[in-house]
Structure formats: C-alpha cells, structure tokens
C-alpha cells in the first residue's frame, strides 16, 4: 500500500483528541441545559431547596470514583467538577432571580486591564448577571472603581479583598468602610500564573522577568531556580504582559512576564511554563459591590458581612463575638481597621455564615446591637468558599423564600402579644460610655443644665452649680426649637463653643440639641451627646443622618408619639449603624392642661420590657413648673429610668428660655437629696 510521505503519525491521534473535545463541549452543553430545567422547577416551587448539599456530595463521590477507575487523578477530577458545579449554581441563581432577562446589560468596574485576574473574575461573574455582552471597565486604582460605582458610571465594582497567600487587601477594606457600598456577591478565583514571552524567546534567553510584586513573591521557588534572571516589579500582571509587545525592541528578546494565560494570549505571547506559584492553592477572593443591597434567595448557603465598633471597655469584643457563638453562627473572617479620627479605636470587619434573615443570624444580630456602639450591615450574598475537605458549605434549613420587611422595630424584643415577660436576667441591656460616664444597666446618670446656653458666664456658672449637686453631664441648647419664632432662638455656633468650654472646665460631658442636618458637623465637633428634640422625632431625614454618626444620640419622644412610633424613630438611628441611642420620655399631649405635658412614666417599664436601649426621663418639659419637677424626677428614678435630664439655671428669673421650669441651686439640692436613697436602694452606681 502506498503511504503518503507527508502524513504525520500524530494526525490521527490529534483527530481523536479533537473529537473527544467536541464531545466534551457537547456533553457540557447538555448538562447545562438540564441544569436550566432544574432551575425552572426550583423557581416554580418556593419550598424546594436551591442547593441540595447531599446530592452534590453524592455527585462528587461517584464522579471521583469513576475518574479513578479510569485512571484519572482524584484532585484533577475534583477541580474540574468544582468548576462545573460552580457554573451550574451561578446559572441557576441567575435564572431564579431573573437576572438574565432579555437585554439585561450591566457594567462592572474592576482594577486593572483586560487579561488581569480581576478582569477574568469580573467577566465570569457578570456572565451570570447579564445577557449579551456585559460592559467591563478597567480602572487604575481601587479608589477609582469605588468612585465610578458611587457616581453611577458602573452598576457593580469587583474588587479583590484577600488572597490565600498574601492575606487581606487593606485598601479595599478601607474603601468599603468609608463608603455606603453593599456587598452583593463574592467570587473565589484560582490564580494560575504562567511565564509569557515574545514568540521565539527561549528560557535561556531570559534576563528579566517582570510582574506585579505579589505575583513575583508567589513564584519564588520557580524564580530562584533560574540563573542570572532579574525580577522586575511591574504595576500589574496584565500590563507586564502588554509591555513585552510594546516596550523597546531590546526587551523583546530577553524579558518575560508572569501573568495569566489569558493575558499571554491577548498579547500574542508564548507560554514557556505554567503553574508557577509555590503553592498549588493560590486563590483570590473578590467582592462584588453595588450601591443597593441585593439580598439573595434565603435557600442558598449565604454569608453576611458587617462592620461594628464595640464600646471601649474590657471584654467588649469577646462579648460581641460570643453573641455569634451562642447562636451557633460560624464566623468566617474577622479583621480590625484603625479609625484615623479616633487613634487606637478599631472597627471590626466580620463575615459570618448565614442569611441575614435566617432565624439564627437575625437573633444574633439583635443581641449584637446591645454590645456594640456601631453596627453597619454590608450585605448578605451567596457563599462561594468551600471548606478544605472539598465539602460544600451546608445549606440552611428551608426558610421562607421572600424575607418579610419588618414592620416591628427590630430594637423591640421578640415577645408574642400575650406572652409572659422574659425573665429579667435573660435580657441584655445596652450600656453606653460617654467619657467617664456609663449610661445603662446598673448605673444612674443625672444630666442637668439650662434650657439654653445664654453666655459663657451663664453656662460656666450652671456647670459649676450642677456639678456641685451631683450631675455627671451638662446640658444646654445652642440651637433652640422654639414654638414661637419671636422667642430666643439660641446662640447657635457660639453657644456650642461656650458649652464645650464649660464642660471642659468642670469635666462634664455635654449634651445639646441638633435641629438640622446642616448643623450636625458643628454639633459633632463640640458636644459629646446629640439630642433630637420632641419636635424632630419624626424628622426622618435628620434621624437617617444621625444614624451615621459616631456619638450617642438622645432621642426624645414626640409629643403625640406612641411607644411603637417612638421605637420606629429609634430604628432609623439604629439602621443607619448608630447603636448609641438613648430614649427619653419627656411627657406627651393629653386632654390634661394642668401640666405642660403629661409625663408618661409607664413608658419606662414598658420600654424596658420592649428594648435593650437605655431610657432616661425629662421631668422638666413634662411639668413646665419648677415645683412639680422634683417629685416627678423621684418617681422616674423609682420607676427604673437609667437617668434624668433636668433643666437648672443659676438664676432662673433671668433665664431666656423655659424659666418657669428651671431648678435653682436649692431645688437641685432637694432633688438630689431625694434621689440618692432611691438609687442606692436599687443598688445602682451614680
Ligand atoms: C429641650 O430639651 O431643650 C427641649 C426642647 O425638649 P423637648 O424637645 O422635649 O421639648
Ligand atoms: Mn427647655
């Protein structure tokens, strides 16, 4: 038989390989078609779990068994399957959450350029959130990605937050802390470095290898095996690859780059070596950020991220973490971030397993609020990290598919309508530390001072007087909410300075009212506690802004607010992240006209039953009459109020504001003499 001299003996074998590849792709496509059918069943039946962990385990076990029987390595088979299962899961999520409706096009920012690991991860992730070509936009820095997202130039931003070898990426954590961004997904990307060179270059020609410094470090063993090769740090892996095609001609023959296989292809480079990293596992975890939260289907195994700050006292962090342990919620990451404006105080960045609406996590978060001074939820998102043993994270037990929007304030304890109150010792109550003063369980705080700051001399005299009578904090209004526009409106910014000076001289933390959003920065700069007056309890825009501040807020009950409305107003502050909320009962409007307002003392025990927040009482504005203030103050202490805020003036007859209710030095002495035995009998510290 005549043989064709040009026939390469490899040809038929290659044909076999090509045929196997074609079949592989067809089989994969068939598998994903079946996955789509599963998704439509799960979408129609809300009680179907989205992830059947047991089934995935069985699939994995038989896959590995079959692979080994055919002589394939188990780790290799496991890795291929992991990719397939990840892809299937994302496909199902996209279909179930209708993320792939026709024509859905989203833009996602990342740091770097095409071919970088960020770009690869972003395009993988977006394929499941959009149809058609998604818009990927590369930026120079993490900050620029954040800015583009906040400005609305992109819908999402994908940023690397930690690497399994290099650890956490501080700039990205800082970006998340500093801006109102939400985490909506995560991606764990297997980093696979290759050595890319201009076509024709051989290993022996190489004198320089350039890449991002982290990549160079990750390939230490490989690099030190090469003789006479200099390492050259470069801004990122993909740019290092690009530079080989655009740099000076000299570099093209003796320089290589460590980058992704995709970057090498993109720039027409040859790949001389693969799998360069010292460790086989080199994974980067990325977070997908958005301007709005996108809570996932609660049937998925999820993670929830949050930021909190604890009160600055011993054991505070342990108590906060115990809340998760008690609820059997698993912590997957904790990191601390310094706060530049508060040296040596830290924000904790925590990821836990579970959906924010799952009963265990929701319960833990309610308790967490009573031991933190600030808590910001960053988002719940599907978990993509898998435990080392190759098992998947456990899916949560079936819980309702659509999380209900809470109509009850979540600072309210969970009490069925007719249930007996929980035993007292089971309740966690917040304590708030204000300089040397502790407000909350086991303590009694007396806040006193004039209705308004009138002059430096007046407020200094007032501070001296209230301090001598046992007050531990100083009040004084600089911005006054007066019923009549003709009445004294307060000294404004000047008053803040005088109040601060008086507080400083007598070592009394200060409380003053903030009337508008614009005044917040000035009040924050001068006072220790911000007060929201009764007339502003419904000013939700103001409350939302105060939810972001890092100082305690006294929230006064609106004159016609029910307790539920009062707590919902407090919820605005808590939801914004500010957990240092002090409730203040100051009298409500009733048909009774013999007092300025009717002091609702039952609010004290009722609120104590309903919430962990501290409750103080203002007998001055309730009574409107000096003579009535003292008995009401004693009654409030007896009812269990955590403190009192009482108006007092060194010369009440000269007061520019609320003179009828201002206590003089003698009244103050009388009041504190009556209060001491009550507080002592309760075993509280004053
Ligand atoms: C005040 O405390 O100065 C004040 C104006 O109180 P309220 O908002 O309760 O009327
Ligand atoms: Mn007043």
XYZ file of C-alpha atoms in Angstrom, residues 38-56 89 92-93 96 297-301 394-401:
36
model
C -33.891 22.112 37.275
C -33.791 25.886 37.813
C -37.250 26.367 36.349
C -38.674 23.696 38.672
C -36.989 25.304 41.668
C -38.234 28.717 40.611
C -41.813 27.483 40.466
C -41.649 25.695 43.802
C -40.500 28.017 46.549
C -40.186 25.214 49.108
C -37.597 23.339 47.005
C -34.140 23.876 48.427
C -31.938 25.660 45.900
C -28.918 23.677 46.789
C -29.140 20.015 47.603
C -25.915 19.530 49.511
C -26.437 15.811 49.952
C -26.951 15.360 46.232
C -23.833 17.371 45.418
C -25.023 27.097 40.651
C -29.435 28.601 38.483
C -29.173 31.703 40.647
C -34.140 32.028 39.547
C -32.674 33.783 47.890
C -32.561 32.591 51.510
C -32.463 28.975 50.339
C -28.878 29.463 49.201
C -25.953 28.984 51.552
C -24.164 23.451 54.441
C -27.313 24.929 53.031
C -29.575 26.500 55.625
C -32.770 24.743 56.579
C -35.661 25.835 54.390
C -36.821 29.276 55.467
C -39.390 31.479 53.776
C -38.251 32.428 50.285
